[in-house]
Amino acid sequence: MRTERRLHRLEEVLRHRQPDLTVVMENIHDPHNVSAILRTCDAAGVMRIQLLYTTTEFPDIGKKSSASAKKWIECRRFSGVEDCYRTLHGEGYSIFATHLEESAKSPFEIDLTRRIAIVVGNEHEGVSSEAATLADGILQIPMFGMIQSLNVSVATAVILFEAVRQRICAGHYDKAKLSGDELARTLNEWAMKE
Amino acid sequence: MRTERRLHRLEEVLRHRQPDLTVVMENIHDPHNVSAILRTCDAAGVMRIQLLYTTTEFPDIGKKSSASAKKWIECRRFSGVEDCYRTLHGEGYSIFATHLEESAKSPFEIDLTRRIAIVVGNEHEGVSSEAATLADGILQIPMFGMIQSLNVSVATAVILFEAVRQRICAGHYDKAKLSGDELARTLNEWAMKE
């Protein structure tokens, strides 16, 4: 009985997963932030993310309480921007980096229902100039205050949940995006996790 | 010259302030979260927040780097829900608490351009049942993952920036909401801060 309810729950979550929405974390070092971003990704239905660590080690998030989100998100590691972007472009993603610049677009004004990868950067330095230059577009959240930036996990959440809002409106959570085979295979993997 | 540019910047921020959008933080104890929420409030144009601490002390955020946002947000302290809500109702706010329950509405579906106070709760226990029961409505962010909650500073940001999105569409940042007198008085106070 318990197993059946559990499987049902896992399948429900998989039916809501959005394989066409992904995140690239570039050199984010604070485990609180990594942890909060993974939790937000899980809630938004993100299936897989890219850990792009060119200058720092991937932080140890194993001991954080919300590290449990990590269990349900596939993480791919890259150590170079070009390699990461080539892979994502090969999979059909448009790549948008968050960066402060004149040509930046508001996430409220662009179509986030497309196949898209959002690049978020280091707490102190933001997204690297290489990651910004090679991206297909630049995103900037409109801000009206004295402080000219947001916490990186907050900024990621604002963009991902704008994607969620647009995708709810467009019916993207109404039926499974994974193929029958992928869904069955992933369900099987997930069921083994506990 | 420098002073003039500075005054111009302060006035620009004050012209975007939204005195009809406010937050109640109930017993949030982690200084990282308090700090991230203040920074998000500043960016969204929130002018004043309520610190409702019924069970814990107000955390010391003085030493955090982003504590600088605190300088630009007026904080009122309350130690009881009734007192806090009476004050807000007296000022014309509708009070919406974030809480997991059947009757909850999605922030994407309600009008956040109205005069509104958003109540966010403690990291472990969420909003108290008193704060939920006495609120005018309950908000819940749609979530599609395995983990059934978001970090509190992330949840606050998702709701506040949905308010920002709605308010940009409705032209709320296009002209000052503060009266000429309030604007001049606050500008004077702010100019003294540095």
XYZ file of N, CA and C in Angstrom, chain A residues 42-179:
414
model
N 13.619 21.882 -8.252
C 12.696 20.756 -8.031
C 11.245 21.239 -8.053
N 10.971 22.328 -7.331
C 9.591 22.837 -7.242
C 9.068 23.304 -8.597
N 9.965 23.838 -9.427
C 9.554 24.362 -10.733
C 9.439 23.254 -11.781
N 9.902 22.054 -11.439
C 9.829 20.942 -12.384
C 11.072 20.775 -13.244
N 12.150 21.475 -12.872
C 13.404 21.313 -13.617
C 13.929 19.897 -13.369
N 14.363 19.247 -14.443
C 14.740 17.846 -14.356
C 16.243 17.674 -14.191
N 16.991 18.547 -14.855
C 18.440 18.403 -14.906
C 19.077 19.770 -14.909
N 20.207 19.921 -14.206
C 20.925 21.190 -14.244
C 22.396 20.965 -14.590
N 23.065 22.062 -14.941
C 24.481 22.025 -15.274
C 25.266 22.748 -14.191
N 26.283 22.091 -13.668
C 27.191 22.718 -12.706
C 28.439 23.098 -13.482
N 28.587 24.404 -13.690
C 29.724 24.884 -14.471
C 30.715 25.509 -13.495
N 31.742 24.749 -13.152
C 32.715 25.219 -12.158
C 34.069 25.354 -12.814
N 34.375 26.600 -13.228
C 35.622 26.847 -13.945
C 36.713 27.303 -12.988
N 36.331 27.954 -11.894
C 37.358 28.530 -11.008
C 37.325 27.963 -9.601
N 36.192 27.413 -9.190
C 36.118 26.900 -7.823
C 35.667 25.449 -7.844
N 35.846 24.784 -6.755
C 35.362 23.422 -6.585
C 33.852 23.443 -6.413
N 33.196 22.373 -6.797
C 31.781 22.245 -6.499
C 31.598 22.144 -4.987
N 30.757 23.014 -4.402
C 30.636 23.016 -2.934
C 29.983 21.744 -2.401
N 30.338 21.391 -1.211
C 29.774 20.209 -0.568
C 28.404 20.539 0.012
N 27.359 20.007 -0.613
C 26.022 20.315 -0.093
C 25.414 19.105 0.599
N 26.221 18.069 0.738
C 25.716 16.806 1.282
C 25.107 16.920 2.666
N 25.613 17.857 3.469
C 25.151 17.907 4.855
C 24.022 18.893 5.098
N 23.639 19.624 4.077
C 22.554 20.612 4.242
C 21.203 19.896 4.257
N 20.289 20.452 5.028
C 18.993 19.795 5.184
C 18.218 19.704 3.868
N 18.277 20.766 3.062
C 17.475 20.710 1.838
C 18.242 20.068 0.691
N 19.391 19.439 1.039
C 20.158 18.709 0.031
C 19.307 17.606 -0.573
N 18.219 17.237 0.106
C 17.360 16.184 -0.406
C 16.840 16.502 -1.806
N 16.734 17.795 -2.138
C 16.297 18.151 -3.489
C 17.279 17.616 -4.524
N 18.543 17.542 -4.140
C 19.594 17.074 -5.050
C 19.299 15.667 -5.577
N 18.604 14.903 -4.753
C 18.261 13.531 -5.107
C 17.378 13.460 -6.349
N 16.606 14.496 -6.571
C 15.592 14.471 -7.630
C 15.944 15.345 -8.830
N 17.180 15.856 -8.817
C 17.647 16.686 -9.929
C 18.931 16.056 -10.462
N 18.968 15.849 -11.753
C 20.178 15.294 -12.363
C 21.194 16.424 -12.546
N 22.416 16.226 -12.065
C 23.437 17.279 -12.187
C 24.538 16.841 -13.146
N 24.780 17.664 -14.166
C 25.898 17.399 -15.077
C 26.990 18.405 -14.792
N 28.230 17.967 -14.773
C 29.325 18.876 -14.457
C 30.118 19.267 -15.701
N 30.449 20.540 -15.761
C 31.299 21.053 -16.837
C 32.371 21.943 -16.224
N 33.554 21.963 -16.848
C 34.585 22.855 -16.332
C 34.936 23.957 -17.330
N 34.217 23.992 -18.462
C 34.455 25.060 -19.428
C 33.140 25.545 -20.018
N 33.044 26.862 -20.256
C 31.818 27.455 -20.802
C 31.518 26.890 -22.191
N 32.539 26.851 -23.039
C 32.309 26.406 -24.421
C 31.732 25.001 -24.480
N 32.331 24.116 -23.721
C 31.883 22.727 -23.690
C 30.425 22.640 -23.212
N 30.139 23.392 -22.154
C 28.776 23.392 -21.591
C 27.766 23.905 -22.620
N 28.071 25.043 -23.233
C 27.133 25.656 -24.178
C 26.976 24.800 -25.436
N 28.106 24.205 -25.896
C 28.026 23.351 -27.094
C 27.048 22.200 -26.848
N 27.172 21.612 -25.668
C 26.276 20.508 -25.307
C 24.818 20.978 -25.284
N 24.565 22.110 -24.634
C 23.187 22.606 -24.524
C 22.638 23.009 -25.891
N 23.439 23.688 -26.700
C 22.989 24.047 -28.046
C 22.681 22.792 -28.866
N 23.528 21.781 -28.699
C 23.309 20.511 -29.402
C 21.988 19.865 -29.007
N 21.544 20.162 -27.805
C 20.267 19.606 -27.331
C 19.091 20.546 -27.621
N 19.373 21.638 -28.317
C 18.296 22.521 -28.764
C 17.895 23.628 -27.805
N 18.703 23.859 -26.760
C 18.360 24.929 -25.810
C 18.802 26.303 -26.317
N 17.986 27.333 -26.101
C 18.456 28.713 -26.170
C 19.059 29.022 -24.806
N 20.186 29.710 -24.799
C 20.893 29.965 -23.546
C 20.785 31.448 -23.186
N 20.217 31.727 -22.023
C 20.080 33.104 -21.544
C 20.845 33.270 -20.234
N 21.777 34.222 -20.219
C 22.567 34.474 -19.019
C 22.026 35.694 -18.284
N 22.029 35.633 -16.952
C 21.618 36.801 -16.159
C 22.837 37.699 -15.991
N 22.686 38.962 -16.350
C 23.841 39.853 -16.389
C 23.305 41.278 -16.433
N 24.025 42.200 -15.790
C 23.598 43.592 -15.837
C 24.181 44.243 -17.083
N 23.348 44.521 -18.065
C 23.846 45.287 -19.215
C 22.707 45.913 -19.989
N 23.041 46.895 -20.776
C 22.059 47.698 -21.518
C 21.085 46.840 -22.331
N 21.643 45.838 -23.025
C 20.816 45.063 -23.961
C 19.971 43.992 -23.268
N 20.054 43.923 -21.921
C 19.357 42.855 -21.197
C 17.849 42.968 -21.372
N 17.199 41.805 -21.394
C 15.736 41.777 -21.473
C 15.168 41.348 -20.125
N 13.966 41.826 -19.830
C 13.283 41.420 -18.607
C 12.723 40.011 -18.788
N 12.858 39.151 -17.773
C 12.255 37.819 -17.876
C 10.730 37.893 -18.022
N 10.148 39.026 -17.651
C 8.696 39.180 -17.781
C 8.293 39.458 -19.229
N 9.287 39.777 -20.059
C 8.973 40.156 -21.445
C 9.371 39.109 -22.464
N 10.117 38.084 -22.026
C 10.512 37.097 -23.032
C 9.748 35.792 -22.825
N 9.750 34.993 -23.864
C 9.007 33.730 -23.852
C 9.818 32.665 -23.121
N 9.371 32.301 -21.941
C 10.066 31.286 -21.144
C 9.409 29.915 -21.268
N 8.518 29.807 -22.246
C 7.920 28.483 -22.492
C 8.738 27.717 -23.541
N 9.685 28.418 -24.189
C 10.548 27.737 -25.169
C 11.559 26.834 -24.452
N 12.295 26.060 -25.215
C 13.363 25.196 -24.675
C 14.517 26.101 -24.268
N 14.733 26.249 -22.972
C 15.619 27.332 -22.524
C 16.509 26.922 -21.347
N 17.747 27.433 -21.365
C 18.687 27.248 -20.254
C 18.999 28.623 -19.664
N 18.877 28.745 -18.345
C 19.131 30.001 -17.635
C 20.482 29.891 -16.924
N 21.389 30.815 -17.210
C 22.722 30.788 -16.588
C 22.769 31.795 -15.448
N 23.111 31.313 -14.243
C 23.241 32.213 -13.092
C 24.660 32.111 -12.551
N 25.160 33.233 -12.016
C 26.599 33.287 -11.740
C 26.988 33.447 -10.290
N 28.258 33.514 -10.111
C 28.889 33.625 -8.799
C 28.367 34.817 -7.993
N 28.273 34.621 -6.663
C 27.726 35.616 -5.740
C 28.411 36.975 -5.846
N 29.714 36.981 -6.049
C 30.434 38.255 -6.031
C 30.645 38.821 -7.424
N 30.920 37.937 -8.366
C 31.292 38.417 -9.698
C 30.196 38.260 -10.739
N 29.104 37.586 -10.391
C 28.057 37.347 -11.360
C 28.502 36.352 -12.417
N 27.792 36.324 -13.544
C 28.135 35.435 -14.647
C 29.431 35.951 -15.285
N 30.318 35.058 -15.686
C 31.591 35.471 -16.299
C 31.333 36.156 -17.634
N 32.287 36.979 -18.085
C 32.061 37.665 -19.359
C 32.005 36.652 -20.498
N 32.749 35.567 -20.386
C 32.682 34.526 -21.420
C 31.270 33.920 -21.492
N 30.719 33.603 -20.326
C 29.381 32.996 -20.294
C 28.321 33.979 -20.786
N 28.523 35.269 -20.535
C 27.564 36.280 -21.017
C 27.697 36.460 -22.532
N 28.938 36.572 -23.011
C 29.182 36.829 -24.434
C 28.691 35.685 -25.318
N 28.913 34.459 -24.869
C 28.553 33.312 -25.713
C 27.069 32.929 -25.611
N 26.345 33.583 -24.705
C 24.918 33.251 -24.544
C 24.098 33.806 -25.714
N 22.910 33.246 -25.912
C 22.030 33.722 -26.982
C 21.302 35.007 -26.587
N 21.222 35.266 -25.295
C 20.553 36.476 -24.838
C 20.901 36.757 -23.388
N 20.607 37.989 -22.959
C 20.920 38.407 -21.593
C 19.619 38.776 -20.884
N 19.502 38.290 -19.665
C 18.317 38.560 -18.854
C 18.679 39.453 -17.673
N 17.805 40.371 -17.342
C 17.997 41.154 -16.112
C 16.636 41.394 -15.476
N 16.533 41.077 -14.203
C 15.278 41.294 -13.473
C 15.123 42.787 -13.202
N 13.970 43.364 -13.497
C 13.792 44.789 -13.200
C 13.892 45.041 -11.698
N 14.697 46.015 -11.306
C 14.878 46.336 -9.883
C 14.705 47.824 -9.679
N 14.096 48.195 -8.552
C 13.745 49.595 -8.335
C 14.336 50.179 -7.055
N 15.316 49.482 -6.465
C 15.790 49.919 -5.148
C 17.178 50.523 -5.137
N 17.675 50.758 -3.923
C 19.006 51.317 -3.730
C 20.091 50.279 -4.005
N 19.820 49.016 -3.625
C 20.805 47.956 -3.820
C 20.609 47.405 -5.237
N 21.708 47.291 -5.981
C 21.578 47.004 -7.416
C 21.645 45.517 -7.771
N 21.413 44.651 -6.795
C 21.438 43.227 -7.119
C 20.568 42.453 -6.145
N 20.269 41.224 -6.526
C 19.518 40.321 -5.663
C 20.428 39.167 -5.271
N 20.106 38.510 -4.173
C 20.771 37.256 -3.837
C 20.613 36.294 -5.027
N 21.634 35.498 -5.342
C 21.588 34.670 -6.556
C 20.493 33.603 -6.504
N 20.209 33.078 -5.315
C 19.143 32.063 -5.265
C 17.781 32.725 -5.425
N 17.663 33.957 -4.961
C 16.433 34.734 -5.148
C 16.246 35.057 -6.639
N 17.303 35.519 -7.293
C 17.197 35.874 -8.716
C 16.822 34.650 -9.554
N 17.439 33.512 -9.242
C 17.122 32.282 -9.975
C 15.644 31.926 -9.808
N 15.161 32.070 -8.576
C 13.767 31.727 -8.290
C 12.798 32.658 -9.012
N 13.118 33.940 -9.064
C 12.229 34.898 -9.735
C 12.098 34.514 -11.218
N 13.209 34.153 -11.846
C 13.167 33.773 -13.269
C 12.471 32.423 -13.459
N 12.830 31.436 -12.628
C 12.217 30.112 -12.801
C 10.712 30.159 -12.561
N 10.276 30.931 -11.563
C 8.836 30.971 -11.308
C 8.088 31.868 -12.292
N 8.767 32.774 -12.954
C 8.140 33.441 -14.089
C 7.952 32.415 -15.214
N 8.932 31.524 -15.380
C 8.771 30.427 -16.350
C 7.595 29.536 -15.937
N 7.485 29.238 -14.646
C 6.369 28.412 -14.152
C 5.034 29.098 -14.473
N 4.962 30.413 -14.187
C 3.719 31.152 -14.446
C 3.340 31.056 -15.926
N 4.306 31.334 -16.793
C 4.032 31.284 -18.232
C 3.652 29.862 -18.668
N 4.334 28.876 -18.084
C 4.074 27.499 -18.484
C 2.738 26.971 -17.952
N 2.316 27.447 -16.771
C 0.972 27.085 -16.281
C -0.066 27.629 -17.270
N 0.094 28.923 -17.624
C -0.847 29.558 -18.571
C -0.903 28.789 -19.891
N 0.242 28.293 -20.335
C 0.308 27.625 -21.641
C 0.027 26.121 -21.538
N -0.346 25.656 -20.334
C -0.739 24.250 -20.166
C 0.403 23.245 -20.134
N 1.624 23.721 -19.867
C 2.778 22.808 -19.918
C 2.815 21.766 -18.800
N 2.070 21.992 -17.730
C 2.081 21.000 -16.653
C 0.892 20.027 -16.754
N 0.096 20.217 -17.814
C -1.127 19.418 -17.910
C -0.907 17.989 -18.393
N 0.092 17.819 -19.239
C 0.408 16.418 -19.577
C 1.911 16.190 -19.653
N 2.306 14.957 -19.433
C 3.736 14.626 -19.319
C 4.510 15.036 -20.565
N 5.682 15.630 -20.340
C 6.572 15.972 -21.455
C 7.564 14.852 -21.732
N 7.832 14.032 -20.711
C 8.721 12.891 -20.931
C 7.981 11.864 -21.781
N 8.709 11.174 -22.642
C 8.082 10.102 -23.424
C 7.740 8.955 -22.470
